[in-house]
JSON list of C-alpha atoms in Angstrom, two decimals:
[
{"chain": "A", "resi": 1, "resn": "GLN", "atom": "CA", "xyz": [60.93, 57.19, 89.76]},
{"chain": "A", "resi": 2, "resn": "GLN", "atom": "CA", "xyz": [61.89, 57.67, 86.14]},
{"chain": "A", "resi": 3, "resn": "GLN", "atom": "CA", "xyz": [65.61, 56.97, 85.88]},
{"chain": "A", "resi": 4, "resn": "VAL", "atom": "CA", "xyz": [65.87, 58.36, 82.36]},
{"chain": "A", "resi": 5, "resn": "LYS", "atom": "CA", "xyz": [63.81, 61.40, 81.37]},
{"chain": "A", "resi": 6, "resn": "GLN", "atom": "CA", "xyz": [63.06, 61.88, 77.70]},
{"chain": "A", "resi": 7, "resn": "SER", "atom": "CA", "xyz": [61.61, 64.79, 75.77]},
{"chain": "A", "resi": 8, "resn": "PRO", "atom": "CA", "xyz": [59.69, 65.73, 73.78]},
{"chain": "A", "resi": 9, "resn": "GLN", "atom": "CA", "xyz": [56.88, 63.19, 73.92]},
{"chain": "A", "resi": 10, "resn": "SER", "atom": "CA", "xyz": [56.08, 63.81, 70.28]},
{"chain": "A", "resi": 11, "resn": "LEU", "atom": "CA", "xyz": [57.80, 65.61, 67.44]},
{"chain": "A", "resi": 12, "resn": "ILE", "atom": "CA", "xyz": [56.74, 66.64, 63.96]},
{"chain": "A", "resi": 13, "resn": "VAL", "atom": "CA", "xyz": [59.46, 67.54, 61.47]},
{"chain": "A", "resi": 14, "resn": "GLN", "atom": "CA", "xyz": [59.43, 68.44, 57.81]},
{"chain": "A", "resi": 15, "resn": "LYS", "atom": "CA", "xyz": [61.24, 66.16, 55.41]},
{"chain": "A", "resi": 16, "resn": "GLY", "atom": "CA", "xyz": [64.86, 67.22, 55.21]},
{"chain": "A", "resi": 17, "resn": "GLY", "atom": "CA", "xyz": [64.82, 68.85, 58.62]},
{"chain": "A", "resi": 18, "resn": "ILE", "atom": "CA", "xyz": [66.69, 67.93, 61.79]},
{"chain": "A", "resi": 19, "resn": "SER", "atom": "CA", "xyz": [64.97, 65.89, 64.50]},
{"chain": "A", "resi": 20, "resn": "ILE", "atom": "CA", "xyz": [66.34, 66.30, 68.02]},
{"chain": "A", "resi": 21, "resn": "ILE", "atom": "CA", "xyz": [65.35, 64.16, 70.99]},
{"chain": "A", "resi": 22, "resn": "ASN", "atom": "CA", "xyz": [66.77, 64.75, 74.43]},
{"chain": "A", "resi": 23, "resn": "CYS", "atom": "CA", "xyz": [67.37, 62.56, 77.45]},
{"chain": "A", "resi": 24, "resn": "ALA", "atom": "CA", "xyz": [68.66, 63.21, 80.94]},
{"chain": "A", "resi": 25, "resn": "TYR", "atom": "CA", "xyz": [69.71, 60.94, 83.77]},
{"chain": "A", "resi": 26, "resn": "GLU", "atom": "CA", "xyz": [70.88, 61.14, 87.37]},
{"chain": "A", "resi": 27, "resn": "ASN", "atom": "CA", "xyz": [72.55, 57.82, 88.07]},
{"chain": "A", "resi": 28, "resn": "THR", "atom": "CA", "xyz": [76.30, 58.09, 87.59]},
{"chain": "A", "resi": 29, "resn": "ALA", "atom": "CA", "xyz": [76.52, 54.28, 87.51]},
{"chain": "A", "resi": 30, "resn": "PHE", "atom": "CA", "xyz": [75.23, 54.21, 83.94]},
{"chain": "A", "resi": 31, "resn": "ASP", "atom": "CA", "xyz": [77.93, 53.20, 81.47]},
{"chain": "A", "resi": 32, "resn": "TYR", "atom": "CA", "xyz": [76.16, 52.74, 78.16]},
{"chain": "A", "resi": 33, "resn": "PHE", "atom": "CA", "xyz": [73.52, 54.83, 76.42]},
{"chain": "A", "resi": 34, "resn": "PRO", "atom": "CA", "xyz": [71.67, 53.28, 73.47]},
{"chain": "A", "resi": 35, "resn": "TRP", "atom": "CA", "xyz": [68.86, 54.62, 71.35]},
{"chain": "A", "resi": 36, "resn": "TYR", "atom": "CA", "xyz": [66.15, 52.32, 70.05]},
{"chain": "A", "resi": 37, "resn": "GLN", "atom": "CA", "xyz": [63.79, 52.81, 67.12]},
{"chain": "A", "resi": 38, "resn": "GLN", "atom": "CA", "xyz": [60.40, 51.14, 67.19]},
{"chain": "A", "resi": 39, "resn": "PHE", "atom": "CA", "xyz": [57.94, 50.91, 64.33]},
{"chain": "A", "resi": 40, "resn": "PRO", "atom": "CA", "xyz": [54.29, 50.05, 65.00]},
{"chain": "A", "resi": 41, "resn": "GLY", "atom": "CA", "xyz": [53.82, 46.34, 65.61]},
{"chain": "A", "resi": 42, "resn": "LYS", "atom": "CA", "xyz": [57.55, 45.71, 65.90]},
{"chain": "A", "resi": 43, "resn": "GLY", "atom": "CA", "xyz": [59.99, 45.30, 68.74]},
{"chain": "A", "resi": 44, "resn": "PRO", "atom": "CA", "xyz": [62.51, 48.04, 69.51]},
{"chain": "A", "resi": 45, "resn": "ALA", "atom": "CA", "xyz": [65.62, 47.88, 67.33]},
{"chain": "A", "resi": 46, "resn": "LEU", "atom": "CA", "xyz": [68.99, 49.18, 68.42]},
{"chain": "A", "resi": 47, "resn": "LEU", "atom": "CA", "xyz": [69.78, 52.29, 66.40]},
{"chain": "A", "resi": 48, "resn": "ILE", "atom": "CA", "xyz": [72.96, 53.76, 67.80]},
{"chain": "A", "resi": 49, "resn": "ALA", "atom": "CA", "xyz": [74.73, 53.80, 71.16]},
{"chain": "A", "resi": 50, "resn": "ILE", "atom": "CA", "xyz": [77.46, 55.68, 72.97]},
{"chain": "A", "resi": 51, "resn": "ARG", "atom": "CA", "xyz": [79.74, 55.20, 75.95]},
{"chain": "A", "resi": 52, "resn": "PRO", "atom": "CA", "xyz": [80.25, 58.03, 78.45]},
{"chain": "A", "resi": 53, "resn": "ASP", "atom": "CA", "xyz": [83.91, 58.51, 77.51]},
{"chain": "A", "resi": 54, "resn": "VAL", "atom": "CA", "xyz": [82.88, 59.79, 74.08]},
{"chain": "A", "resi": 55, "resn": "SER", "atom": "CA", "xyz": [81.14, 63.12, 73.45]},
{"chain": "A", "resi": 56, "resn": "GLU", "atom": "CA", "xyz": [79.70, 62.33, 70.05]},
{"chain": "A", "resi": 57, "resn": "LYS", "atom": "CA", "xyz": [79.03, 59.36, 67.83]},
{"chain": "A", "resi": 58, "resn": "LYS", "atom": "CA", "xyz": [77.79, 59.51, 64.28]},
{"chain": "A", "resi": 59, "resn": "GLU", "atom": "CA", "xyz": [76.38, 56.77, 62.12]},
{"chain": "A", "resi": 60, "resn": "GLY", "atom": "CA", "xyz": [75.04, 57.98, 58.80]},
{"chain": "A", "resi": 61, "resn": "ARG", "atom": "CA", "xyz": [72.29, 60.51, 59.45]},
{"chain": "A", "resi": 62, "resn": "PHE", "atom": "CA", "xyz": [72.10, 59.63, 63.15]},
{"chain": "A", "resi": 63, "resn": "THR", "atom": "CA", "xyz": [74.27, 61.33, 65.77]},
{"chain": "A", "resi": 64, "resn": "ILE", "atom": "CA", "xyz": [74.36, 60.99, 69.54]},
{"chain": "A", "resi": 65, "resn": "SER", "atom": "CA", "xyz": [75.69, 63.95, 71.49]},
{"chain": "A", "resi": 66, "resn": "PHE", "atom": "CA", "xyz": [76.71, 63.19, 75.05]},
{"chain": "A", "resi": 67, "resn": "ASN", "atom": "CA", "xyz": [77.34, 65.69, 77.84]},
{"chain": "A", "resi": 68, "resn": "LYS", "atom": "CA", "xyz": [78.69, 63.80, 80.82]},
{"chain": "A", "resi": 69, "resn": "SER", "atom": "CA", "xyz": [78.88, 66.78, 83.17]},
{"chain": "A", "resi": 70, "resn": "ALA", "atom": "CA", "xyz": [75.28, 67.73, 82.48]},
{"chain": "A", "resi": 71, "resn": "LYS", "atom": "CA", "xyz": [74.15, 64.07, 82.47]},
{"chain": "A", "resi": 72, "resn": "GLN", "atom": "CA", "xyz": [72.37, 64.60, 79.21]},
{"chain": "A", "resi": 73, "resn": "PHE", "atom": "CA", "xyz": [72.44, 62.98, 75.81]},
{"chain": "A", "resi": 74, "resn": "SER", "atom": "CA", "xyz": [70.55, 63.58, 72.64]},
{"chain": "A", "resi": 75, "resn": "LEU", "atom": "CA", "xyz": [69.77, 61.98, 69.31]},
{"chain": "A", "resi": 76, "resn": "HIS", "atom": "CA", "xyz": [70.00, 64.08, 66.18]},
{"chain": "A", "resi": 77, "resn": "ILE", "atom": "CA", "xyz": [68.51, 62.83, 62.93]},
{"chain": "A", "resi": 78, "resn": "MET", "atom": "CA", "xyz": [69.81, 64.83, 60.02]},
{"chain": "A", "resi": 79, "resn": "ASP", "atom": "CA", "xyz": [67.90, 65.14, 56.74]},
{"chain": "A", "resi": 80, "resn": "SER", "atom": "CA", "xyz": [64.86, 63.47, 58.35]},
{"chain": "A", "resi": 81, "resn": "GLN", "atom": "CA", "xyz": [62.84, 61.24, 56.06]},
{"chain": "A", "resi": 82, "resn": "PRO", "atom": "CA", "xyz": [59.25, 59.97, 56.24]},
{"chain": "A", "resi": 83, "resn": "GLY", "atom": "CA", "xyz": [60.70, 56.49, 56.77]},
{"chain": "A", "resi": 84, "resn": "ASP", "atom": "CA", "xyz": [62.19, 57.75, 60.03]},
{"chain": "A", "resi": 85, "resn": "SER", "atom": "CA", "xyz": [58.68, 58.15, 61.44]},
{"chain": "A", "resi": 86, "resn": "ALA", "atom": "CA", "xyz": [58.71, 55.88, 64.48]},
{"chain": "A", "resi": 87, "resn": "THR", "atom": "CA", "xyz": [58.95, 55.94, 68.26]},
{"chain": "A", "resi": 88, "resn": "TYR", "atom": "CA", "xyz": [62.41, 56.50, 69.65]},
{"chain": "A", "resi": 89, "resn": "PHE", "atom": "CA", "xyz": [63.52, 55.41, 73.10]},
{"chain": "A", "resi": 90, "resn": "CYS", "atom": "CA", "xyz": [66.68, 56.41, 74.86]},
{"chain": "A", "resi": 91, "resn": "ALA", "atom": "CA", "xyz": [68.07, 54.07, 77.47]},
{"chain": "A", "resi": 92, "resn": "ALA", "atom": "CA", "xyz": [70.87, 53.74, 79.98]},
{"chain": "A", "resi": 93, "resn": "ARG", "atom": "CA", "xyz": [72.56, 50.67, 81.32]},
{"chain": "A", "resi": 94, "resn": "THR", "atom": "CA", "xyz": [73.97, 50.15, 84.79]},
{"chain": "A", "resi": 95, "resn": "THR", "atom": "CA", "xyz": [77.58, 49.16, 85.15]},
{"chain": "A", "resi": 96, "resn": "ARG", "atom": "CA", "xyz": [76.58, 46.17, 87.20]},
{"chain": "A", "resi": 97, "resn": "GLY", "atom": "CA", "xyz": [73.77, 43.79, 86.45]},
{"chain": "A", "resi": 98, "resn": "ASN", "atom": "CA", "xyz": [73.36, 44.79, 82.84]},
{"chain": "A", "resi": 99, "resn": "GLN", "atom": "CA", "xyz": [70.03, 46.42, 83.73]},
{"chain": "A", "resi": 100, "resn": "PHE", "atom": "CA", "xyz": [68.58, 48.87, 81.23]},
{"chain": "A", "resi": 101, "resn": "TYR", "atom": "CA", "xyz": [66.34, 51.81, 82.01]},
{"chain": "A", "resi": 102, "resn": "PHE", "atom": "CA", "xyz": [64.29, 53.29, 79.22]},
{"chain": "A", "resi": 103, "resn": "GLY", "atom": "CA", "xyz": [62.98, 56.78, 78.58]},
{"chain": "A", "resi": 104, "resn": "THR", "atom": "CA", "xyz": [59.30, 57.33, 78.00]},
{"chain": "A", "resi": 105, "resn": "GLY", "atom": "CA", "xyz": [59.65, 57.48, 74.21]},
{"chain": "A", "resi": 106, "resn": "THR", "atom": "CA", "xyz": [59.27, 60.11, 71.51]},
{"chain": "A", "resi": 107, "resn": "SER", "atom": "CA", "xyz": [56.86, 59.67, 68.66]},
{"chain": "A", "resi": 108, "resn": "LEU", "atom": "CA", "xyz": [58.49, 61.20, 65.59]},
{"chain": "A", "resi": 109, "resn": "THR", "atom": "CA", "xyz": [56.47, 62.08, 62.49]},
{"chain": "A", "resi": 110, "resn": "VAL", "atom": "CA", "xyz": [58.31, 63.30, 59.42]},
{"chain": "A", "resi": 111, "resn": "ILE", "atom": "CA", "xyz": [56.01, 65.12, 57.03]},
{"chain": "A", "resi": 112, "resn": "PRO", "atom": "CA", "xyz": [56.76, 64.73, 53.32]},
{"chain": "Y", "resi": 1, "resn": "SER", "atom": "CA", "xyz": [72.99, 40.32, 66.58]},
{"chain": "Y", "resi": 2, "resn": "ALA", "atom": "CA", "xyz": [70.69, 37.55, 67.79]},
{"chain": "Y", "resi": 3, "resn": "VAL", "atom": "CA", "xyz": [67.49, 36.57, 66.01]},
{"chain": "Y", "resi": 4, "resn": "ILE", "atom": "CA", "xyz": [64.67, 36.36, 68.53]},
{"chain": "Y", "resi": 5, "resn": "SER", "atom": "CA", "xyz": [61.37, 34.65, 67.77]},
{"chain": "Y", "resi": 6, "resn": "GLN", "atom": "CA", "xyz": [58.32, 35.11, 69.95]},
{"chain": "Y", "resi": 7, "resn": "LYS", "atom": "CA", "xyz": [55.09, 33.16, 69.91]},
{"chain": "Y", "resi": 8, "resn": "PRO", "atom": "CA", "xyz": [52.30, 34.04, 69.77]},
{"chain": "Y", "resi": 9, "resn": "SER", "atom": "CA", "xyz": [52.70, 37.37, 68.01]},
{"chain": "Y", "resi": 10, "resn": "ARG", "atom": "CA", "xyz": [49.28, 38.38, 69.27]},
{"chain": "Y", "resi": 11, "resn": "ASP", "atom": "CA", "xyz": [46.36, 36.88, 71.11]},
{"chain": "Y", "resi": 12, "resn": "ILE", "atom": "CA", "xyz": [42.99, 37.82, 72.51]},
{"chain": "Y", "resi": 13, "resn": "CYS", "atom": "CA", "xyz": [42.19, 36.17, 75.81]},
{"chain": "Y", "resi": 14, "resn": "GLN", "atom": "CA", "xyz": [39.35, 36.02, 78.28]},
{"chain": "Y", "resi": 15, "resn": "ARG", "atom": "CA", "xyz": [39.60, 37.41, 81.77]},
{"chain": "Y", "resi": 16, "resn": "GLY", "atom": "CA", "xyz": [40.78, 34.83, 84.30]},
{"chain": "Y", "resi": 17, "resn": "THR", "atom": "CA", "xyz": [42.68, 32.66, 81.85]},
{"chain": "Y", "resi": 18, "resn": "SER", "atom": "CA", "xyz": [46.46, 32.29, 81.46]},
{"chain": "Y", "resi": 19, "resn": "LEU", "atom": "CA", "xyz": [48.70, 32.62, 78.43]},
{"chain": "Y", "resi": 20, "resn": "THR", "atom": "CA", "xyz": [52.24, 31.40, 77.92]},
{"chain": "Y", "resi": 21, "resn": "ILE", "atom": "CA", "xyz": [54.56, 33.32, 75.60]},
{"chain": "Y", "resi": 22, "resn": "GLN", "atom": "CA", "xyz": [57.57, 31.59, 74.14]},
{"chain": "Y", "resi": 23, "resn": "CYS", "atom": "CA", "xyz": [60.90, 33.15, 73.24]},
{"chain": "Y", "resi": 24, "resn": "GLN", "atom": "CA", "xyz": [63.42, 31.31, 71.08]},
{"chain": "Y", "resi": 25, "resn": "VAL", "atom": "CA", "xyz": [66.87, 32.69, 70.25]},
{"chain": "Y", "resi": 26, "resn": "ASP", "atom": "CA", "xyz": [69.00, 31.46, 67.37]},
{"chain": "Y", "resi": 27, "resn": "SER", "atom": "CA", "xyz": [72.17, 31.36, 69.47]},
{"chain": "Y", "resi": 28, "resn": "GLN", "atom": "CA", "xyz": [73.15, 30.83, 73.08]},
{"chain": "Y", "resi": 29, "resn": "VAL", "atom": "CA", "xyz": [72.83, 34.02, 75.06]},
{"chain": "Y", "resi": 30, "resn": "THR", "atom": "CA", "xyz": [73.90, 34.89, 78.55]},
{"chain": "Y", "resi": 31, "resn": "MET", "atom": "CA", "xyz": [70.98, 37.03, 79.55]},
{"chain": "Y", "resi": 32, "resn": "MET", "atom": "CA", "xyz": [67.29, 36.91, 78.76]},
{"chain": "Y", "resi": 33, "resn": "PHE", "atom": "CA", "xyz": [64.79, 39.44, 79.95]},
{"chain": "Y", "resi": 34, "resn": "TRP", "atom": "CA", "xyz": [61.05, 39.98, 79.78]},
{"chain": "Y", "resi": 35, "resn": "TYR", "atom": "CA", "xyz": [59.66, 43.49, 79.34]},
{"chain": "Y", "resi": 36, "resn": "ARG", "atom": "CA", "xyz": [56.16, 44.86, 79.26]},
{"chain": "Y", "resi": 37, "resn": "GLN", "atom": "CA", "xyz": [55.14, 47.77, 77.07]},
{"chain": "Y", "resi": 38, "resn": "GLN", "atom": "CA", "xyz": [51.69, 49.10, 77.78]},
{"chain": "Y", "resi": 39, "resn": "PRO", "atom": "CA", "xyz": [49.92, 51.02, 75.00]},
{"chain": "Y", "resi": 40, "resn": "GLY", "atom": "CA", "xyz": [51.80, 54.22, 74.24]},
{"chain": "Y", "resi": 41, "resn": "GLN", "atom": "CA", "xyz": [54.14, 53.66, 77.15]},
{"chain": "Y", "resi": 42, "resn": "SER", "atom": "CA", "xyz": [57.79, 52.89, 77.71]},
{"chain": "Y", "resi": 43, "resn": "LEU", "atom": "CA", "xyz": [59.36, 49.53, 78.38]},
{"chain": "Y", "resi": 44, "resn": "THR", "atom": "CA", "xyz": [59.20, 48.14, 81.90]},
{"chain": "Y", "resi": 45, "resn": "LEU", "atom": "CA", "xyz": [61.39, 45.25, 82.98]},
{"chain": "Y", "resi": 46, "resn": "ILE", "atom": "CA", "xyz": [59.36, 42.40, 84.43]},
{"chain": "Y", "resi": 47, "resn": "ALA", "atom": "CA", "xyz": [62.16, 39.99, 85.25]},
{"chain": "Y", "resi": 48, "resn": "THR", "atom": "CA", "xyz": [65.47, 38.48, 84.31]},
{"chain": "Y", "resi": 49, "resn": "ALA", "atom": "CA", "xyz": [65.13, 34.87, 83.19]},
{"chain": "Y", "resi": 50, "resn": "ASN", "atom": "CA", "xyz": [67.92, 32.85, 84.79]},
{"chain": "Y", "resi": 51, "resn": "GLN", "atom": "CA", "xyz": [68.93, 29.59, 83.21]},
{"chain": "Y", "resi": 52, "resn": "GLY", "atom": "CA", "xyz": [68.25, 26.68, 85.50]},
{"chain": "Y", "resi": 53, "resn": "SER", "atom": "CA", "xyz": [67.04, 28.76, 88.42]},
{"chain": "Y", "resi": 54, "resn": "GLU", "atom": "CA", "xyz": [64.21, 31.03, 89.48]},
{"chain": "Y", "resi": 55, "resn": "ALA", "atom": "CA", "xyz": [63.78, 34.29, 87.63]},
{"chain": "Y", "resi": 56, "resn": "THR", "atom": "CA", "xyz": [64.70, 37.60, 89.27]},
{"chain": "Y", "resi": 57, "resn": "TYR", "atom": "CA", "xyz": [61.64, 39.83, 89.43]},
{"chain": "Y", "resi": 58, "resn": "GLU", "atom": "CA", "xyz": [61.51, 43.60, 89.50]},
{"chain": "Y", "resi": 59, "resn": "SER", "atom": "CA", "xyz": [59.53, 45.55, 92.02]},
{"chain": "Y", "resi": 60, "resn": "GLY", "atom": "CA", "xyz": [55.83, 45.27, 91.30]},
{"chain": "Y", "resi": 61, "resn": "PHE", "atom": "CA", "xyz": [56.04, 41.92, 89.55]},
{"chain": "Y", "resi": 62, "resn": "VAL", "atom": "CA", "xyz": [55.63, 38.56, 91.25]},
{"chain": "Y", "resi": 63, "resn": "ILE", "atom": "CA", "xyz": [56.22, 34.97, 90.29]},
{"chain": "Y", "resi": 64, "resn": "ASP", "atom": "CA", "xyz": [52.64, 33.88, 90.90]},
{"chain": "Y", "resi": 65, "resn": "LYS", "atom": "CA", "xyz": [51.41, 36.36, 88.31]},
{"chain": "Y", "resi": 66, "resn": "PHE", "atom": "CA", "xyz": [54.28, 36.07, 85.82]},
{"chain": "Y", "resi": 67, "resn": "PRO", "atom": "CA", "xyz": [55.94, 32.66, 86.13]},
{"chain": "Y", "resi": 68, "resn": "ILE", "atom": "CA", "xyz": [59.02, 32.39, 83.94]},
{"chain": "Y", "resi": 69, "resn": "SER", "atom": "CA", "xyz": [61.00, 29.40, 82.78]},
{"chain": "Y", "resi": 70, "resn": "ARG", "atom": "CA", "xyz": [64.39, 29.21, 81.16]},
{"chain": "Y", "resi": 71, "resn": "PRO", "atom": "CA", "xyz": [65.42, 25.61, 80.66]},
{"chain": "Y", "resi": 72, "resn": "ASN", "atom": "CA", "xyz": [68.45, 26.39, 78.47]},
{"chain": "Y", "resi": 73, "resn": "LEU", "atom": "CA", "xyz": [70.48, 29.22, 76.96]},
{"chain": "Y", "resi": 74, "resn": "THR", "atom": "CA", "xyz": [68.24, 29.71, 73.93]},
{"chain": "Y", "resi": 75, "resn": "PHE", "atom": "CA", "xyz": [64.66, 29.44, 75.22]},
{"chain": "Y", "resi": 76, "resn": "SER", "atom": "CA", "xyz": [62.40, 31.05, 77.78]},
{"chain": "Y", "resi": 77, "resn": "THR", "atom": "CA", "xyz": [58.70, 31.31, 78.51]},
{"chain": "Y", "resi": 78, "resn": "LEU", "atom": "CA", "xyz": [56.63, 33.94, 80.28]},
{"chain": "Y", "resi": 79, "resn": "THR", "atom": "CA", "xyz": [53.17, 33.08, 81.54]},
{"chain": "Y", "resi": 80, "resn": "VAL", "atom": "CA", "xyz": [50.64, 35.77, 82.30]},
{"chain": "Y", "resi": 81, "resn": "SER", "atom": "CA", "xyz": [48.34, 34.20, 84.87]},
{"chain": "Y", "resi": 82, "resn": "ASN", "atom": "CA", "xyz": [44.76, 34.93, 85.83]},
{"chain": "Y", "resi": 83, "resn": "MET", "atom": "CA", "xyz": [44.61, 37.72, 83.29]},
{"chain": "Y", "resi": 84, "resn": "SER", "atom": "CA", "xyz": [42.64, 40.93, 83.64]},
{"chain": "Y", "resi": 85, "resn": "PRO", "atom": "CA", "xyz": [42.13, 43.75, 81.11]},
{"chain": "Y", "resi": 86, "resn": "GLU", "atom": "CA", "xyz": [44.96, 45.62, 82.85]},
{"chain": "Y", "resi": 87, "resn": "ASP", "atom": "CA", "xyz": [47.35, 42.95, 81.55]},
{"chain": "Y", "resi": 88, "resn": "SER", "atom": "CA", "xyz": [46.66, 44.02, 77.97]},
{"chain": "Y", "resi": 89, "resn": "SER", "atom": "CA", "xyz": [50.13, 44.93, 76.74]},
{"chain": "Y", "resi": 90, "resn": "ILE", "atom": "CA", "xyz": [52.94, 44.04, 74.47]},
{"chain": "Y", "resi": 91, "resn": "TYR", "atom": "CA", "xyz": [55.30, 41.58, 76.11]},
{"chain": "Y", "resi": 92, "resn": "LEU", "atom": "CA", "xyz": [58.84, 41.66, 74.80]},
{"chain": "Y", "resi": 93, "resn": "CYS", "atom": "CA", "xyz": [61.62, 39.13, 75.12]},
{"chain": "Y", "resi": 94, "resn": "SER", "atom": "CA", "xyz": [65.10, 40.61, 75.03]},
{"chain": "Y", "resi": 95, "resn": "VAL", "atom": "CA", "xyz": [68.58, 39.14, 75.15]},
{"chain": "Y", "resi": 96, "resn": "GLY", "atom": "CA", "xyz": [72.09, 40.22, 75.88]},
{"chain": "Y", "resi": 97, "resn": "THR", "atom": "CA", "xyz": [75.42, 38.48, 75.56]},
{"chain": "Y", "resi": 98, "resn": "SER", "atom": "CA", "xyz": [78.41, 38.54, 77.86]},
{"chain": "Y", "resi": 99, "resn": "GLY", "atom": "CA", "xyz": [81.09, 40.86, 76.60]},
{"chain": "Y", "resi": 100, "resn": "SER", "atom": "CA", "xyz": [78.57, 43.04, 74.79]},
{"chain": "Y", "resi": 101, "resn": "ARG", "atom": "CA", "xyz": [76.55, 45.90, 76.15]},
{"chain": "Y", "resi": 102, "resn": "GLU", "atom": "CA", "xyz": [73.88, 45.51, 73.52]},
{"chain": "Y", "resi": 103, "resn": "LEU", "atom": "CA", "xyz": [70.33, 44.45, 74.21]},
{"chain": "Y", "resi": 104, "resn": "PHE", "atom": "CA", "xyz": [68.20, 42.97, 71.46]},
{"chain": "Y", "resi": 105, "resn": "PHE", "atom": "CA", "xyz": [64.45, 42.59, 71.34]},
{"chain": "Y", "resi": 106, "resn": "GLY", "atom": "CA", "xyz": [62.00, 40.19, 69.81]},
{"chain": "Y", "resi": 107, "resn": "GLU", "atom": "CA", "xyz": [59.01, 41.42, 67.83]},
{"chain": "Y", "resi": 108, "resn": "GLY", "atom": "CA", "xyz": [56.81, 41.24, 70.88]},
{"chain": "Y", "resi": 109, "resn": "SER", "atom": "CA", "xyz": [53.58, 39.47, 71.77]},
{"chain": "Y", "resi": 110, "resn": "ARG", "atom": "CA", "xyz": [50.54, 41.72, 71.77]},
{"chain": "Y", "resi": 111, "resn": "LEU", "atom": "CA", "xyz": [48.05, 40.54, 74.35]},
{"chain": "Y", "resi": 112, "resn": "THR", "atom": "CA", "xyz": [44.47, 41.78, 74.62]},
{"chain": "Y", "resi": 113, "resn": "VAL", "atom": "CA", "xyz": [42.40, 40.68, 77.57]},
{"chain": "Y", "resi": 114, "resn": "LEU", "atom": "CA", "xyz": [38.63, 41.03, 77.32]}
]
């Protein structure tokens, strides 16, 4: 059973456009929601994260929007650049045990 | 953030052999984990490496197939035993520290089994 559902599987965006990736979860025991960025041949790197008591967090061009009642969160990449082309994973962590569950990943391609 | 080094970065192995992957962290960490990432897939937790005791395995993973050691707070190994082509994957070491929710990953070890 997929604890964290992520969509879309792939995304193509023009340079300068907005990339939006969505995730949904069911387990109310999750208390931390990070996004990871992974380039080919590299390990996932923490990009930005949010706690459920906050509805939005922004770091540069990257914003997480969090809807606790809907159990959904999304990553917005503003002014998308070709260098943003990578695979993005959302994740959720359980309150106990520090166990992380990952979404299935979104392959983002930003076209120059 | 912790700096995590994995060895080997990649390897090609024959069916039936075993390979040990090493994970070295530049600082003492509370938690160390091993993940598997199959081609084009998400990350699946194999086990939590416990310092000085047996690892805690997730459903579908067993110690005989994936023995793990963690002799201290900065080092762990994962062995993939009796390999088959289905074991071809990227194996990732990750770490977390007490008091922080963050999880950091190594660069991964890309294993191809022929």
